[in-house]
Amino acid sequence: MSKQLRIRHIVFLVPPNSTLLTMVGPLEVFTKAIEQFDMVDKDIDFTYQTHVVSMGKGRQIDTSSGLSILSEGCYTEIDYPIDTLIVTGLARHLEDNLKDEMIGWIKAQAKTTRRICSVCSGAFILAEAGLLDGKKATAHWSRNEALEQMYPLVNVQIARIFIKDGNIYTAAGITSGMDLALALIEEDLGQSFALHIARWLVLYLKRPGNQTQFSSYLDSKLIGNPTIRRVCEWILEHLREDITVEKMAEYAAMIPRNFARVFVRELRVTPAKFINKLRVENASQHLIETQLSLDEIADNCGLKTGENLRRQFISFMEITPAQYRKSFRSSWADVSV
């Protein structure tokens, strides 16, 4: 006789005009996990049940893509214990969704809910409830500056794709909600099962949360100053070399002091930090795609030694090169080609 499994209720709290993928992406991850529970390789006494509830009155939720979804009902109608609450993102009208009644409800749920999560701009709702005060958090890269300004007590991490701080989880933008869902499943059911779900959904790989939302190189392509853009291209082509402010300024035909000032104004980071970040990002690709040693990778990326690579990698990625390589290799190792 099969044993009775406890239900862990996974609740998606969806605002009006929600960005649809911030909800359906992680929802599909949990749905697939429920379908594949017989593949879990350890004894468990629970299963998941997912719920989609609206912030507004009524069951219909209009989304930013023009599609409407039919929820179970309003959040005020929930009569079961919530295990994991996931507040999804919205495309616009942020202030209209910061309603006192709903914020008060979230505060109350935080006292008994095992995990409180947000995807994209859902972080603003958690911040309004005070749940992010003194905690590391992230949102979509286009909203992080506003999050920092509106809620100065939040330690905003600009580039991370998702962050766990205590029982609070925040995911960056759009598809990172799927990465967050996989991480939550891994916590509950193990890495092997999470990788199985990632493979089933044909996800490229299961990304660790400290992977950045975007590369420094891509960031440089978006700036308006054509001279600084050209310098960034030049830096990328000369990463193995010793690159000084003087060399960059000479290439830009500018005085070094003026060049450094303009560079910081455009990219909001010093030239030295930008170069090191590019080198670390370049090294991260070598760690994933090659079998090269740390010393060999460091030489290829201009970081000179494996020890310097390790130090810079920990500084930017908050993880060792070995741990980073292992996290990606474990994803690849389980993929059948």
GROMACS .gro file of C-alpha atoms in nm:
model
  337
    1MET     CA    1   0.000   0.000   0.000
    2SER     CA    2   0.150   0.333  -0.103
    3LYS     CA    3   0.203   0.590   0.171
    4GLN     CA    4   0.009   0.915   0.182
    5LEU     CA    5   0.227   1.205   0.065
    6ARG     CA    6   0.209   1.551   0.219
    7ILE     CA    7   0.133   1.833  -0.022
    8ARG     CA    8   0.367   2.127  -0.058
    9HIS     CA    9   0.159   2.406  -0.206
   10ILE     CA   10   0.350   2.619  -0.459
   11VAL     CA   11   0.160   2.944  -0.510
   12PHE     CA   12   0.216   3.188  -0.797
   13LEU     CA   13   0.087   3.533  -0.705
   14VAL     CA   14   0.029   3.709  -1.037
   15PRO     CA   15  -0.031   4.086  -1.074
   16PRO     CA   16  -0.240   4.245  -1.349
   17ASN     CA   17  -0.045   4.304  -1.672
   18SER     CA   18   0.208   4.044  -1.560
   19THR     CA   19   0.493   3.946  -1.789
   20LEU     CA   20   0.356   3.604  -1.881
   21LEU     CA   21   0.685   3.415  -1.902
   22THR     CA   22   0.777   3.507  -1.543
   23MET     CA   23   0.485   3.288  -1.437
   24VAL     CA   24   0.448   3.014  -1.698
   25GLY     CA   25   0.824   2.943  -1.712
   26PRO     CA   26   0.872   2.841  -1.347
   27LEU     CA   27   0.518   2.698  -1.336
   28GLU     CA   28   0.605   2.457  -1.617
   29VAL     CA   29   0.922   2.353  -1.431
   30PHE     CA   30   0.718   2.257  -1.124
   31THR     CA   31   0.448   2.095  -1.339
   32LYS     CA   32   0.707   1.875  -1.507
   33ALA     CA   33   0.856   1.788  -1.168
   34ILE     CA   34   0.514   1.669  -1.049
   35GLU     CA   35   0.476   1.454  -1.362
   36GLN     CA   36   0.823   1.304  -1.313
   37PHE     CA   37   0.815   1.243  -0.936
   38ASP     CA   38   0.870   0.871  -0.989
   39MET     CA   39   1.222   0.959  -1.110
   40VAL     CA   40   1.328   1.101  -0.772
   41ASP     CA   41   1.618   0.891  -0.647
   42LYS     CA   42   1.559   0.932  -0.273
   43ASP     CA   43   1.282   0.865  -0.022
   44ILE     CA   44   1.038   1.154   0.006
   45ASP     CA   45   0.716   1.209   0.197
   46PHE     CA   46   0.571   1.495  -0.007
   47THR     CA   47   0.458   1.603  -0.349
   48TYR     CA   48   0.395   1.943  -0.505
   49GLN     CA   49   0.069   2.109  -0.596
   50THR     CA   50   0.078   2.433  -0.794
   51HIS     CA   51  -0.168   2.721  -0.775
   52VAL     CA   52  -0.204   3.041  -0.977
   53VAL     CA   53  -0.381   3.321  -0.790
   54SER     CA   54  -0.448   3.681  -0.884
   55MET     CA   55  -0.366   3.999  -0.698
   56GLY     CA   56  -0.688   4.159  -0.814
   57LYS     CA   57  -1.051   4.064  -0.780
   58GLY     CA   58  -1.185   3.793  -1.007
   59ARG     CA   59  -1.015   3.500  -1.173
   60GLN     CA   60  -0.906   3.653  -1.504
   61ILE     CA   61  -0.555   3.797  -1.526
   62ASP     CA   62  -0.458   4.006  -1.828
   63THR     CA   63  -0.091   3.982  -1.923
   64SER     CA   64   0.152   4.211  -2.103
   65SER     CA   65   0.151   3.989  -2.413
   66GLY     CA   66  -0.223   4.034  -2.466
   67LEU     CA   67  -0.316   3.684  -2.351
   68SER     CA   68  -0.542   3.636  -2.050
   69ILE     CA   69  -0.517   3.350  -1.802
   70LEU     CA   70  -0.779   3.210  -1.567
   71SER     CA   71  -0.652   3.180  -1.210
   72GLU     CA   72  -0.798   2.983  -0.919
   73GLY     CA   73  -0.913   3.311  -0.770
   74CYS     CA   74  -0.787   3.600  -0.559
   75TYR     CA   75  -0.507   3.553  -0.306
   76THR     CA   76  -0.753   3.637  -0.026
   77GLU     CA   77  -0.936   3.310  -0.096
   78ILE     CA   78  -0.639   3.084  -0.015
   79ASP     CA   79  -0.734   2.841   0.263
   80TYR     CA   80  -0.432   2.606   0.262
   81PRO     CA   81  -0.079   2.641   0.405
   82ILE     CA   82   0.161   2.786   0.149
   83ASP     CA   83   0.498   2.615   0.120
   84THR     CA   84   0.652   2.838  -0.149
   85LEU     CA   85   0.512   3.175  -0.258
   86ILE     CA   86   0.637   3.310  -0.593
   87VAL     CA   87   0.548   3.670  -0.684
   88THR     CA   88   0.577   3.711  -1.060
   89GLY     CA   89   0.682   4.017  -1.258
   90LEU     CA   90   0.484   4.292  -1.421
   91ALA     CA   91   0.557   4.495  -1.730
   92ARG     CA   92   0.419   4.830  -1.616
   93HIS     CA   93   0.204   5.016  -1.363
   94LEU     CA   94   0.428   4.913  -1.073
   95GLU     CA   95   0.282   5.159  -0.823
   96ASP     CA   96  -0.073   5.037  -0.893
   97ASN     CA   97   0.023   4.693  -0.760
   98LEU     CA   98   0.166   4.807  -0.427
   99LYS     CA   99  -0.168   4.792  -0.247
  100ASP     CA  100  -0.169   4.804   0.133
  101GLU     CA  101  -0.404   4.506   0.176
  102MET     CA  102  -0.197   4.279  -0.047
  103ILE     CA  103   0.133   4.395   0.107
  104GLY     CA  104  -0.007   4.323   0.453
  105TRP     CA  105  -0.112   3.975   0.338
  106ILE     CA  106   0.239   3.900   0.211
  107LYS     CA  107   0.388   4.015   0.542
  108ALA     CA  108   0.155   3.778   0.726
  109GLN     CA  109   0.239   3.488   0.493
  110ALA     CA  110   0.612   3.544   0.549
  111LYS     CA  111   0.572   3.431   0.910
  112THR     CA  112   0.461   3.081   0.813
  113THR     CA  113   0.572   3.025   0.453
  114ARG     CA  114   0.889   2.819   0.404
  115ARG     CA  115   1.010   3.012   0.097
  116ILE     CA  116   0.916   3.355  -0.038
  117CYS     CA  117   1.028   3.423  -0.396
  118SER     CA  118   1.002   3.686  -0.666
  119VAL     CA  119   1.073   3.691  -1.037
  120CYS     CA  120   1.171   4.008  -1.223
  121SER     CA  121   0.990   4.317  -1.086
  122GLY     CA  122   0.807   4.104  -0.832
  123ALA     CA  123   1.102   4.201  -0.610
  124PHE     CA  124   0.946   4.547  -0.567
  125ILE     CA  125   0.645   4.388  -0.400
  126LEU     CA  126   0.865   4.193  -0.158
  127ALA     CA  127   1.067   4.510  -0.092
  128GLU     CA  128   0.749   4.709  -0.022
  129ALA     CA  129   0.656   4.443   0.234
  130GLY     CA  130   0.995   4.494   0.402
  131LEU     CA  131   1.102   4.136   0.331
  132LEU     CA  132   1.417   4.245   0.147
  133ASP     CA  133   1.544   4.490   0.411
  134GLY     CA  134   1.909   4.411   0.484
  135LYS     CA  135   1.907   4.126   0.234
  136LYS     CA  136   2.077   4.067  -0.099
  137ALA     CA  137   1.828   4.074  -0.385
  138THR     CA  138   1.801   4.120  -0.758
  139ALA     CA  139   1.547   4.206  -1.026
  140HIS     CA  140   1.557   4.255  -1.402
  141TRP     CA  141   1.870   4.452  -1.493
  142SER     CA  142   1.656   4.741  -1.625
  143ARG     CA  143   1.480   4.773  -1.287
  144ASN     CA  144   1.767   4.724  -1.044
  145GLU     CA  145   1.861   5.091  -1.027
  146ALA     CA  146   1.501   5.185  -0.946
  147LEU     CA  147   1.486   4.908  -0.685
  148GLU     CA  148   1.800   5.048  -0.523
  149GLN     CA  149   1.663   5.403  -0.521
  150MET     CA  150   1.316   5.318  -0.393
  151TYR     CA  151   1.434   5.074  -0.126
  152PRO     CA  152   1.778   5.180   0.005
  153LEU     CA  153   1.775   4.910   0.275
  154VAL     CA  154   1.792   4.640   0.005
  155ASN     CA  155   2.139   4.519  -0.093
  156VAL     CA  156   2.073   4.511  -0.468
  157GLN     CA  157   2.295   4.274  -0.666
  158ILE     CA  158   2.289   4.419  -1.014
  159ALA     CA  159   2.402   4.128  -1.232
  160ARG     CA  160   2.304   3.803  -1.057
  161ILE     CA  161   2.037   3.583  -1.219
  162PHE     CA  162   1.897   3.471  -0.885
  163ILE     CA  163   1.986   3.505  -0.519
  164LYS     CA  164   1.896   3.320  -0.201
  165ASP     CA  165   1.922   3.511   0.127
  166GLY     CA  166   1.772   3.316   0.413
  167ASN     CA  167   1.430   3.198   0.302
  168ILE     CA  168   1.395   3.484   0.051
  169TYR     CA  169   1.471   3.414  -0.316
  170THR     CA  170   1.478   3.675  -0.592
  171ALA     CA  171   1.527   3.603  -0.962
  172ALA     CA  172   1.638   3.854  -1.221
  173GLY     CA  173   1.433   3.871  -1.535
  174ILE     CA  174   1.201   3.659  -1.745
  175THR     CA  175   1.370   3.319  -1.806
  176SER     CA  176   1.572   3.331  -1.483
  177GLY     CA  177   1.249   3.232  -1.309
  178MET     CA  178   1.300   2.887  -1.461
  179ASP     CA  179   1.653   2.875  -1.318
  180LEU     CA  180   1.510   2.969  -0.979
  181ALA     CA  181   1.245   2.697  -1.001
  182LEU     CA  182   1.511   2.438  -1.085
  183ALA     CA  183   1.717   2.554  -0.786
  184LEU     CA  184   1.416   2.521  -0.555
  185ILE     CA  185   1.352   2.170  -0.685
  186GLU     CA  186   1.719   2.082  -0.639
  187GLU     CA  187   1.697   2.194  -0.274
  188ASP     CA  188   1.401   1.965  -0.217
  189LEU     CA  189   1.474   1.668  -0.441
  190GLY     CA  190   1.846   1.671  -0.526
  191GLN     CA  191   2.068   1.775  -0.814
  192SER     CA  192   2.014   1.460  -1.020
  193PHE     CA  193   1.638   1.514  -1.036
  194ALA     CA  194   1.673   1.887  -1.110
  195LEU     CA  195   1.905   1.806  -1.401
  196HIS     CA  196   1.657   1.545  -1.522
  197ILE     CA  197   1.385   1.813  -1.533
  198ALA     CA  198   1.617   2.060  -1.707
  199ARG     CA  199   1.696   1.797  -1.970
  200TRP     CA  200   1.328   1.708  -2.014
  201LEU     CA  201   1.244   2.075  -2.077
  202VAL     CA  202   1.533   2.097  -2.326
  203LEU     CA  203   1.697   2.373  -2.125
  204TYR     CA  204   2.053   2.439  -2.239
  205LEU     CA  205   2.182   2.382  -1.889
  206LYS     CA  206   2.092   2.448  -1.526
  207ARG     CA  207   2.261   2.779  -1.450
  208PRO     CA  208   2.393   2.855  -1.100
  209GLY     CA  209   2.253   3.170  -0.945
  210ASN     CA  210   2.583   3.356  -0.946
  211GLN     CA  211   2.598   3.356  -1.324
  212THR     CA  212   2.557   3.711  -1.449
  213GLN     CA  213   2.247   3.845  -1.623
  214PHE     CA  214   2.456   3.984  -1.905
  215SER     CA  215   2.821   4.007  -2.003
  216SER     CA  216   3.040   4.313  -1.957
  217TYR     CA  217   3.105   4.302  -2.331
  218LEU     CA  218   2.733   4.319  -2.407
  219ASP     CA  219   2.702   4.601  -2.154
  220SER     CA  220   2.970   4.794  -2.342
  221LYS     CA  221   2.784   4.749  -2.673
  222LEU     CA  222   2.484   4.931  -2.529
  223ILE     CA  223   2.658   5.256  -2.433
  224GLY     CA  224   2.617   5.568  -2.641
  225ASN     CA  225   2.977   5.693  -2.661
  226PRO     CA  226   3.131   5.552  -2.984
  227THR     CA  227   3.489   5.614  -2.866
  228ILE     CA  228   3.442   5.410  -2.548
  229ARG     CA  229   3.267   5.137  -2.750
  230ARG     CA  230   3.571   5.115  -2.979
  231VAL     CA  231   3.803   5.098  -2.679
  232CYS     CA  232   3.599   4.810  -2.536
  233GLU     CA  233   3.634   4.623  -2.866
  234TRP     CA  234   4.008   4.687  -2.855
  235ILE     CA  235   4.028   4.560  -2.495
  236LEU     CA  236   3.858   4.235  -2.593
  237GLU     CA  237   4.111   4.181  -2.871
  238HIS     CA  238   4.407   4.242  -2.637
  239LEU     CA  239   4.299   4.065  -2.315
  240ARG     CA  240   4.620   3.859  -2.298
  241GLU     CA  241   4.833   4.175  -2.293
  242ASP     CA  242   4.910   4.424  -2.017
  243ILE     CA  243   4.640   4.689  -2.060
  244THR     CA  244   4.688   5.021  -1.885
  245VAL     CA  245   4.476   5.335  -1.873
  246GLU     CA  246   4.752   5.507  -2.067
  247LYS     CA  247   4.730   5.252  -2.351
  248MET     CA  248   4.352   5.279  -2.364
  249ALA     CA  249   4.366   5.658  -2.359
  250GLU     CA  250   4.623   5.656  -2.638
  251TYR     CA  251   4.397   5.434  -2.850
  252ALA     CA  252   4.107   5.671  -2.779
  253ALA     CA  253   4.323   5.977  -2.852
  254MET     CA  254   4.239   6.120  -2.511
  255ILE     CA  255   4.427   6.241  -2.205
  256PRO     CA  256   4.442   5.951  -1.951
  257ARG     CA  257   4.265   6.137  -1.671
  258ASN     CA  258   3.985   6.254  -1.900
  259PHE     CA  259   3.956   5.907  -2.054
  260ALA     CA  260   3.918   5.742  -1.711
  261ARG     CA  261   3.649   5.993  -1.614
  262VAL     CA  262   3.450   5.939  -1.935
  263PHE     CA  263   3.489   5.559  -1.907
  264VAL     CA  264   3.346   5.555  -1.555
  265ARG     CA  265   3.064   5.787  -1.658
  266GLU     CA  266   2.964   5.558  -1.946
  267LEU     CA  267   3.007   5.216  -1.785
  268ARG     CA  268   2.980   5.301  -1.414
  269VAL     CA  269   3.293   5.100  -1.342
  270THR     CA  270   3.665   5.176  -1.350
  271PRO     CA  271   3.870   5.062  -1.652
  272ALA     CA  272   4.070   4.820  -1.434
  273LYS     CA  273   3.759   4.656  -1.290
  274PHE     CA  274   3.598   4.633  -1.634
  275ILE     CA  275   3.907   4.460  -1.776
  276ASN     CA  276   3.925   4.213  -1.489
  277LYS     CA  277   3.554   4.135  -1.524
  278LEU     CA  278   3.597   4.073  -1.897
  279ARG     CA  279   3.888   3.842  -1.820
  280VAL     CA  280   3.687   3.650  -1.561
  281GLU     CA  281   3.394   3.614  -1.804
  282ASN     CA  282   3.635   3.494  -2.070
  283ALA     CA  283   3.786   3.249  -1.822
  284SER     CA  284   3.439   3.120  -1.729
  285GLN     CA  285   3.382   3.017  -2.090
  286HIS     CA  286   3.715   2.832  -2.094
  287LEU     CA  287   3.616   2.652  -1.774
  288ILE     CA  288   3.295   2.529  -1.936
  289GLU     CA  289   3.420   2.452  -2.285
  290THR     CA  290   3.776   2.324  -2.236
  291GLN     CA  291   3.985   2.092  -2.019
  292LEU     CA  292   4.260   2.353  -1.976
  293SER     CA  293   4.423   2.397  -1.636
  294LEU     CA  294   4.375   2.716  -1.436
  295ASP     CA  295   4.727   2.835  -1.524
  296GLU     CA  296   4.661   2.780  -1.895
  297ILE     CA  297   4.327   2.961  -1.879
  298ALA     CA  298   4.482   3.246  -1.681
  299ASP     CA  299   4.751   3.286  -1.945
  300ASN     CA  300   4.494   3.290  -2.226
  301CYS     CA  301   4.283   3.553  -2.049
  302GLY     CA  302   4.557   3.786  -1.929
  303LEU     CA  303   4.527   3.693  -1.562
  304LYS     CA  304   4.884   3.556  -1.562
  305THR     CA  305   4.855   3.283  -1.296
  306GLY     CA  306   4.601   3.030  -1.179
  307GLU     CA  307   4.611   3.182  -0.830
  308ASN     CA  308   4.528   3.528  -0.963
  309LEU     CA  309   4.248   3.377  -1.173
  310ARG     CA  310   4.108   3.207  -0.864
  311ARG     CA  311   4.124   3.529  -0.661
  312GLN     CA  312   3.956   3.741  -0.931
  313PHE     CA  313   3.698   3.470  -1.001
  314ILE     CA  314   3.589   3.455  -0.637
  315SER     CA  315   3.575   3.835  -0.624
  316PHE     CA  316   3.339   3.865  -0.922
  317MET     CA  317   3.150   3.535  -0.920
  318GLU     CA  318   3.149   3.450  -0.546
  319ILE     CA  319   3.244   3.092  -0.631
  320THR     CA  320   3.575   2.917  -0.702
  321PRO     CA  321   3.669   2.823  -1.060
  322ALA     CA  322   3.659   2.455  -0.963
  323GLN     CA  323   3.306   2.486  -0.822
  324TYR     CA  324   3.194   2.680  -1.129
  325ARG     CA  325   3.335   2.420  -1.368
  326LYS     CA  326   3.179   2.137  -1.167
  327SER     CA  327   2.834   2.299  -1.164
  328PHE     CA  328   2.830   2.320  -1.543
  329ARG     CA  329   3.004   1.989  -1.606
  330SER     CA  330   2.745   1.810  -1.392
  331SER     CA  331   2.477   1.953  -1.619
  332TRP     CA  332   2.655   1.835  -1.931
  333ALA     CA  333   2.746   1.498  -1.783
  334ASP     CA  334   2.382   1.396  -1.749
  335VAL     CA  335   2.277   1.505  -2.096
  336SER     CA  336   2.227   1.222  -2.343
  337VAL     CA  337   2.335   1.323  -2.693
   0.00000   0.00000   0.00000
